[in-house]
Coordinates of C-alpha atoms in Angstrom, one line a residue:
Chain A
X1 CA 0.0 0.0 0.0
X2 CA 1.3 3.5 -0.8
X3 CA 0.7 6.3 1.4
X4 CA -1.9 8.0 -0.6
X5 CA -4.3 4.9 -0.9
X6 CA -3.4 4.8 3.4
X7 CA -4.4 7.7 4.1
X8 CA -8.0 7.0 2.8
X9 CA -8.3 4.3 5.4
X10 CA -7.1 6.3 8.3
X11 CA -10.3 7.5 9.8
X12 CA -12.0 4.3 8.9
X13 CA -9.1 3.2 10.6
X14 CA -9.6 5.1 13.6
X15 CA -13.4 4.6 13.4
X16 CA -12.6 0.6 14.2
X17 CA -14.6 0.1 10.7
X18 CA -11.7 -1.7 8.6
X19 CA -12.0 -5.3 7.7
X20 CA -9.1 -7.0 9.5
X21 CA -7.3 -7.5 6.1
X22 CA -7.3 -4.0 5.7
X23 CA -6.6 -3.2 9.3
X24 CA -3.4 -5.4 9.1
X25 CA -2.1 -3.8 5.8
X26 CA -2.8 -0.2 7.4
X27 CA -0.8 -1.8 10.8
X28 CA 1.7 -3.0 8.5
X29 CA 2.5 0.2 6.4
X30 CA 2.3 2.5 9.6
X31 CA 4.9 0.5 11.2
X32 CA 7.2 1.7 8.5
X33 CA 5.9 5.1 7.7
X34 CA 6.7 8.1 9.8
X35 CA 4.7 10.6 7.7
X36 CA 1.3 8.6 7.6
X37 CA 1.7 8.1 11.7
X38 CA 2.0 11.8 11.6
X39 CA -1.1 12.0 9.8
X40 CA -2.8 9.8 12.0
X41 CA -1.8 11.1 15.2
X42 CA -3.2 14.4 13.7
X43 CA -6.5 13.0 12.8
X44 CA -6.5 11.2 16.0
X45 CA -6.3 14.7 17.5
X46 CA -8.9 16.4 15.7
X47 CA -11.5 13.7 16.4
X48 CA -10.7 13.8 19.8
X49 CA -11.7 17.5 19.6
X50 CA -14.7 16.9 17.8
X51 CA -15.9 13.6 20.0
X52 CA -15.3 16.1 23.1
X53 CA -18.0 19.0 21.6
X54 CA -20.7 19.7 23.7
X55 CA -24.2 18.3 22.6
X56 CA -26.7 20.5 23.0
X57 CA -30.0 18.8 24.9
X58 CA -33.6 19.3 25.0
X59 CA -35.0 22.5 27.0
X60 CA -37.0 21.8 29.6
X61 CA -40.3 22.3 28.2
X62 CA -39.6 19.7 25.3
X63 CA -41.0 17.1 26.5
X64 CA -44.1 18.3 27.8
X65 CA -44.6 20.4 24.6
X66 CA -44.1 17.1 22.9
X67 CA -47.0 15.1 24.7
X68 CA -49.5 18.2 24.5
X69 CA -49.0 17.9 20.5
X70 CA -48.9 14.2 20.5
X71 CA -52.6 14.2 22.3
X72 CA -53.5 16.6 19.5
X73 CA -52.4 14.2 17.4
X74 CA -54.1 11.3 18.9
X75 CA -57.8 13.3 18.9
X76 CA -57.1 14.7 15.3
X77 CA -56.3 11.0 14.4
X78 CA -59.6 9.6 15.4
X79 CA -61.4 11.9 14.1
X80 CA -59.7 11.7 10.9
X81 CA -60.2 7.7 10.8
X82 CA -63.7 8.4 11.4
X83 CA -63.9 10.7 8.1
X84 CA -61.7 8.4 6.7
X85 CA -64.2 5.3 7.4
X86 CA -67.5 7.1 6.3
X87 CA -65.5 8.1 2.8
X88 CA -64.9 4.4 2.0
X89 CA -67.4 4.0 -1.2
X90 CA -68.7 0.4 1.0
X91 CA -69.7 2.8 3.8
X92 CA -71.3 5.1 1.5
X93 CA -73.2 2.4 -0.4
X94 CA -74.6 1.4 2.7
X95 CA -75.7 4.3 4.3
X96 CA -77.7 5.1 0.9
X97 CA -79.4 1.5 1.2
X98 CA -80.2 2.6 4.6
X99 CA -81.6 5.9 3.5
X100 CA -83.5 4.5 1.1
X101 CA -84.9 1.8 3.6
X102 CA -85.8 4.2 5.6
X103 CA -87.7 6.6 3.1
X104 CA -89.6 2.9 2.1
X105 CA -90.7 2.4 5.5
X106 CA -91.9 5.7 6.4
X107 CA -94.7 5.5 3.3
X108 CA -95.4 2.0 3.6
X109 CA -95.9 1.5 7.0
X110 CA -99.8 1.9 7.7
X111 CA -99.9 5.2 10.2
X112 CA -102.1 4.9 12.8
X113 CA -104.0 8.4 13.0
X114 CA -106.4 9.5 15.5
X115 CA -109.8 9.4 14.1
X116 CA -112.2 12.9 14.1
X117 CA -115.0 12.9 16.1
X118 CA -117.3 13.0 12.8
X119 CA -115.3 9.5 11.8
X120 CA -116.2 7.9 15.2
X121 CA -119.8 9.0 15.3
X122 CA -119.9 7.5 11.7
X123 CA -118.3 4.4 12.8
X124 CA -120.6 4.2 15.6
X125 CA -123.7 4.2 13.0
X126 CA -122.1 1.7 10.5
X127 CA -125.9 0.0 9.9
X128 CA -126.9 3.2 8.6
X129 CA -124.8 2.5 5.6
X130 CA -126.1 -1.3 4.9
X131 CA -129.1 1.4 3.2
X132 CA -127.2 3.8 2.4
X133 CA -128.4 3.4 -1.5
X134 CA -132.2 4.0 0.3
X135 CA -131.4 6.6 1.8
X136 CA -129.5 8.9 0.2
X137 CA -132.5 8.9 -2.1
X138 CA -135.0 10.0 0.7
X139 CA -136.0 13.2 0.0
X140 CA -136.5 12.1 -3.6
X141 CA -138.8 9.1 -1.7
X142 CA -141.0 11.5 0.5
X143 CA -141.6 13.6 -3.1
X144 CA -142.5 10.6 -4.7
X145 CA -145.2 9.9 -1.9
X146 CA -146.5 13.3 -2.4
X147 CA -147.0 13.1 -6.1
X148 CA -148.6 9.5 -5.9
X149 CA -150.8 11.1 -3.4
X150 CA -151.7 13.7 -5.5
X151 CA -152.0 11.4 -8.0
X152 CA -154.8 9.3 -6.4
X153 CA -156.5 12.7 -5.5
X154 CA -156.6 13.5 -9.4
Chain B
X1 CA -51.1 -9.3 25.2
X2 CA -51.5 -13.3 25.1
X3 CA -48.1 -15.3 24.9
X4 CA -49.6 -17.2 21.4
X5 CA -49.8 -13.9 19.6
X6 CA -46.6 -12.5 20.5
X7 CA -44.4 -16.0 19.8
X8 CA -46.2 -16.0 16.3
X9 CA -44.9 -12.2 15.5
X10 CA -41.4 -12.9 17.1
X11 CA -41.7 -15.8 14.4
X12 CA -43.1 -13.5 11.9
X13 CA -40.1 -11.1 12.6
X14 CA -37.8 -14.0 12.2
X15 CA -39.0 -14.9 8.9
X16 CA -39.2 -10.9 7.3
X17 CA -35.9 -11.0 8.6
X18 CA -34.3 -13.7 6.6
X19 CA -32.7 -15.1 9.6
X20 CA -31.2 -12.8 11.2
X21 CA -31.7 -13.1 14.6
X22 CA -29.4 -10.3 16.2
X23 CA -32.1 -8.0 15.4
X24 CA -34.9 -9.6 17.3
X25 CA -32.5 -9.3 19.9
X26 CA -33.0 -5.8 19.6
X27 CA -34.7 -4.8 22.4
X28 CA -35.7 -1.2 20.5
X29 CA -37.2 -3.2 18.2
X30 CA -39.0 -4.9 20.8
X31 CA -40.5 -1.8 22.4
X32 CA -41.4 -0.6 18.9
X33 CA -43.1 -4.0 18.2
X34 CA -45.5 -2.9 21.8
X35 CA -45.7 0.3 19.9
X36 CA -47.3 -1.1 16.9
X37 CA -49.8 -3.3 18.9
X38 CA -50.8 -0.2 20.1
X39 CA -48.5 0.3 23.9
X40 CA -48.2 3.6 24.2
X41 CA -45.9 3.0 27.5
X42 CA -43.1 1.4 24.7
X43 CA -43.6 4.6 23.0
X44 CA -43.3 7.2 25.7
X45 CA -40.2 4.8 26.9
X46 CA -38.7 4.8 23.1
X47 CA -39.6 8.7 23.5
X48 CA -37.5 9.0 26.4
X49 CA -34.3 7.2 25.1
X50 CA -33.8 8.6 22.1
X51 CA -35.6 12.1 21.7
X52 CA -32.7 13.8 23.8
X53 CA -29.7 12.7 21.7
X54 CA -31.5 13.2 19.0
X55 CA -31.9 17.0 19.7
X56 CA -28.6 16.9 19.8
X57 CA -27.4 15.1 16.2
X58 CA -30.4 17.6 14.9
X59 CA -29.1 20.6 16.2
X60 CA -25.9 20.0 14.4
X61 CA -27.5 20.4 10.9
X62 CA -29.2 23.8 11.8
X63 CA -27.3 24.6 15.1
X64 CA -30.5 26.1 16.6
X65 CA -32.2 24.1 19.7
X66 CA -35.7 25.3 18.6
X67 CA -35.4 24.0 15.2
X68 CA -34.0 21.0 16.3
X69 CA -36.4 20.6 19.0
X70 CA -39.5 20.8 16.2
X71 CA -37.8 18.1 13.9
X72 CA -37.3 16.0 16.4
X73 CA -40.9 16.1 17.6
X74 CA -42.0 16.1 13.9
X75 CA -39.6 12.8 13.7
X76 CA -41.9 10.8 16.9
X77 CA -44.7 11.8 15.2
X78 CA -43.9 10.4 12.1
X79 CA -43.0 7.2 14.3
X80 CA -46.0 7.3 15.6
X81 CA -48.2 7.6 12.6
X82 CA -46.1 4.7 10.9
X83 CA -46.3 2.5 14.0
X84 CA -49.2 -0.2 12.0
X85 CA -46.4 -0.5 9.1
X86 CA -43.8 -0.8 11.0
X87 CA -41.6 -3.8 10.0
X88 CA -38.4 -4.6 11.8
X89 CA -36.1 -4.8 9.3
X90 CA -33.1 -3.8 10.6
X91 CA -31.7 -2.0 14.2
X92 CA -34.9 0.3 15.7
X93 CA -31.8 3.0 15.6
X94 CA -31.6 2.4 12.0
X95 CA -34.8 3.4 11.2
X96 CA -35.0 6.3 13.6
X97 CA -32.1 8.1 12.6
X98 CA -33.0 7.4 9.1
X99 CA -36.8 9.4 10.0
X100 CA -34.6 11.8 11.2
X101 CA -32.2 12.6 8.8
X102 CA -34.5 12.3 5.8
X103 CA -36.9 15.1 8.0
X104 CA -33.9 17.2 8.8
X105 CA -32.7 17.4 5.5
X106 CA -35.6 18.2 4.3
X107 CA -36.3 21.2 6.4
X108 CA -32.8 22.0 5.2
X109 CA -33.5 21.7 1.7
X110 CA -37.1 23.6 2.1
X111 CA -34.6 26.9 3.4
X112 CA -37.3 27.9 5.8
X113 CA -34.5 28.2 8.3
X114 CA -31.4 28.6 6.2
X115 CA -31.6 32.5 6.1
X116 CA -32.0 32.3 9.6
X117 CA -28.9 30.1 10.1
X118 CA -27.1 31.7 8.0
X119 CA -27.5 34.6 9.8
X120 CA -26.4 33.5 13.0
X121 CA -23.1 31.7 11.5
X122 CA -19.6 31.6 12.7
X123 CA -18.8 34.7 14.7
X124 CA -22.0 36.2 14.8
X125 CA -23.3 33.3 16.7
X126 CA -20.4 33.5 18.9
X127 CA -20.9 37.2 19.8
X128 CA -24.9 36.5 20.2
X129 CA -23.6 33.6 22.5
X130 CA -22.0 36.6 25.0
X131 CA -18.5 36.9 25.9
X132 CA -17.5 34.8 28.7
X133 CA -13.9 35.9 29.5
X134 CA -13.7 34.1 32.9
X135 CA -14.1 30.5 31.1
X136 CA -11.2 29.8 28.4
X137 CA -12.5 26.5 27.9
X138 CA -15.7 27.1 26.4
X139 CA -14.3 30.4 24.7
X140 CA -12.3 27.3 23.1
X141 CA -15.0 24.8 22.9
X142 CA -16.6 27.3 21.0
X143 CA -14.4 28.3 18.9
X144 CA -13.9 24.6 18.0
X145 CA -17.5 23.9 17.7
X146 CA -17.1 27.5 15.1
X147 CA -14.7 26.1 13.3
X148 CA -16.2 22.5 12.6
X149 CA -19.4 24.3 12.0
X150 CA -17.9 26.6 9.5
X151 CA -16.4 23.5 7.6
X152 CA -19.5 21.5 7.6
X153 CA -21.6 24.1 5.9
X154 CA -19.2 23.7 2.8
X155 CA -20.1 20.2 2.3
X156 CA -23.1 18.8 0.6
X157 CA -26.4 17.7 2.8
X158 CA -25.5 14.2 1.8
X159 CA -21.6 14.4 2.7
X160 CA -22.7 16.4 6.2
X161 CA -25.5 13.9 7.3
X162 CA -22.7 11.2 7.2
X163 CA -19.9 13.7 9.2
X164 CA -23.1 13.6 11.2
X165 CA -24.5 10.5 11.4
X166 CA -20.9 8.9 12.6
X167 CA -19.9 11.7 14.6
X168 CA -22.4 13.0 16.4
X169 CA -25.0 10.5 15.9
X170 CA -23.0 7.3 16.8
X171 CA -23.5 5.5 13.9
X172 CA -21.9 2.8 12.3
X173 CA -20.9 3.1 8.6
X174 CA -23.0 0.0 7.3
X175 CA -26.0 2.0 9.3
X176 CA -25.3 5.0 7.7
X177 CA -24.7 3.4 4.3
X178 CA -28.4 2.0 5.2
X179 CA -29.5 5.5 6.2
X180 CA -28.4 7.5 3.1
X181 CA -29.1 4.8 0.5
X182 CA -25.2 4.3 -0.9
X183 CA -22.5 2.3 -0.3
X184 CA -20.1 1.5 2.9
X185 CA -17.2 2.5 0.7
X186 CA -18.9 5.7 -0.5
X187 CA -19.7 6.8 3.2
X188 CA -15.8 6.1 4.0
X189 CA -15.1 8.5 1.4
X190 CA -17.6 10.9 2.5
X191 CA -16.8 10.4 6.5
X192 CA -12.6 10.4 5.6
X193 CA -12.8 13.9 3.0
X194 CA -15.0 15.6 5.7
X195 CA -12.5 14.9 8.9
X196 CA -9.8 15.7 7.2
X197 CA -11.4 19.3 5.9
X198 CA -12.2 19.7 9.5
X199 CA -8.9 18.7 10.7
X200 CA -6.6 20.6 8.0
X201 CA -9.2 23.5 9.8
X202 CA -8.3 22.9 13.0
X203 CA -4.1 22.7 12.0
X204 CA -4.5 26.3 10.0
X205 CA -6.1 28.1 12.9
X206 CA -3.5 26.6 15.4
X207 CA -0.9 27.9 12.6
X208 CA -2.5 31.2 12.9
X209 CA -2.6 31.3 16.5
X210 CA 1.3 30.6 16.6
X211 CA 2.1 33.0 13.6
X212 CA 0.3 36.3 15.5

């Protein structure tokens, strides 16, 4: 390996992330190679600068800001499943069959009204319609009796 | 949870993962499986392991708290939401900072915040940040963290999620590979051209320092 190619695997190198095959060829050129130990020992610096950076955490409110929106979440989410449900075009079918059902029922079923008081008193007096066809010519019947009486007086 | 149903998804996850075991092992994946069958205890636990480092692997690709603070709730949510697809295909951390990087990238890449970062970059930040003569250490903490963030916002968002992802996020470079969508070799390239940029950085300022 030449020093160039070498220097590509030193922060793999340093990272732990080099097959052993490479890992031994890097051991082995190092061992001769002032300059690329150099190198390393520089890089080994600078990442030991880097690891040693402060990382910046979470204020204190984050968390509880975090759960407020994630109940948000949760509420908007079943509401949004519910929409989500009623849009399927299975849903829809069925709730127009339903509808329509229920539009069938309403004028088919028989409705049971309260009668008027003229209905009762005529339900009451049903016989009188058995000669109804007698009756309703009865004034027609009394004028007839007053011309055959006049009639027999002629 | 009745002991039938959770052998025959352990089995499931055996099988979807062609075998390999080590990640059932995972006891991320674990909690994330309790997520799924609906556990919101797993979640609020997952919640508390992870969202704080997160914060701070986010906060390195806009170096504002804030920000990073709403991407990283963004990035539960989206857990969250994909908890009924959730397959365990590889390390729960995997996925997660995968979530993560993809969302902070994209917020990058959106530049709602970048005239805003941009703003506050390098010495500006420093002097908004307050002098703070007493304490040479974090005078040169900062001035470190200054200089690394200086060089990082040279590189490309793919190049600085991978500086990221290894050194900040603890990442391995097959996860990141995984992460990113390329290859190990590539993210060796990307991880070796981005330490040295920082480190040839760090060498010319400690040249300046002994030259004045």
């Amino acid at each position: 390996m030449n020093c160039e190619s070498v220097e590509k695997e030193l922060v793999a190198y340093l990272d732990g992330e080099l097959e052993p095959a490479a890992k031994e060829r890097v051991d082995a050129h190092l061992a001769e190679c002032r300059a690329c130990r150099d190198k390393l020992e520089s890089l080994a610096a600078a990442l030991d600068k880097i690891s040693g950076l402060d990382a910046t955490g979470p204020s204190t409110g984050f968390a509880g800001q975090f759960w407020e929106r994630f109940e948000n979440e949760k509420r908007a989410g079943i509401g949004q499943r519910f929409l989500d449900w009623v849009r399927q075009p299975a849903v829809l079918v069925g709730a127009g069959a339903a509808a329509c059902l229920l539009v069938v029922a309403i004028f088919a079923i028989p409705r049971t009204v309260e009668p008027s008081e003229t209905e009762k008193v005529i339900a009451s007096h049903m016989e009188l319609f058995a000669d109804y066809e007698v009756i309703k010519n009865l004034d027609i019947l009394e004028d007839f009796e007053c011309i055959e009486a006049l009639g027999e007086e002629g | 949870m009745c002991a039938w149903r959770r052998n025959f998804e352990v089995f499931f996850v055996f099988v979807q993962m062609d075998g390999q075991k080590r990640e059932v092992d995972d006891p991320d994946v674990e909690l994330m499986l309790r997520v799924r069958r609906g556990d919101e205890a797993a979640f609020r636990k997952l919640f508390a392991l992870y969202a704080g480092p997160l914060v701070g692997f986010v906060d390195r690709f806009f170096y504002n708290r804030a920000i990073a603070e709403e991407v990283v709730q963004e990035v539960f949510l989206k857990v969250f939401r994909a908890r009924r697809s959730y397959k365990p295909k590889a390390k729960f951390t995997t996925w997660l900072y995968t979530i993560a990087t993809r969302t902070a990238l994209n917020e990058l890449r959106r530049g709602v915040y970048r005239n805003k970062i941009e703003g506050l970059s390098g010495k500006d930040a420093q002097d908004l940040a307050g002098p703070d003569p007493a304490a040479e250490e974090t005078l040169a903490g900062k001035e470190l963290a200054g200089t690394v963030e200086a060089v990082l916002r040279q590189l490309p968002d793919n190049q600085r999620a991978a500086f990221l992802l290894v050194r900040f996020g603890g990442r391995s470079y097959s996860e990141v590979a995984s992460i990113l969508g390329i290859s190990v070799s590539a993210v060796k390239s990307v991880v070796f051209r981005a330490t040295e940029a920082v480190r040839s950085s760090l060498e010319q300022g400690k040249k300046k320092e002994g030259g004045s």
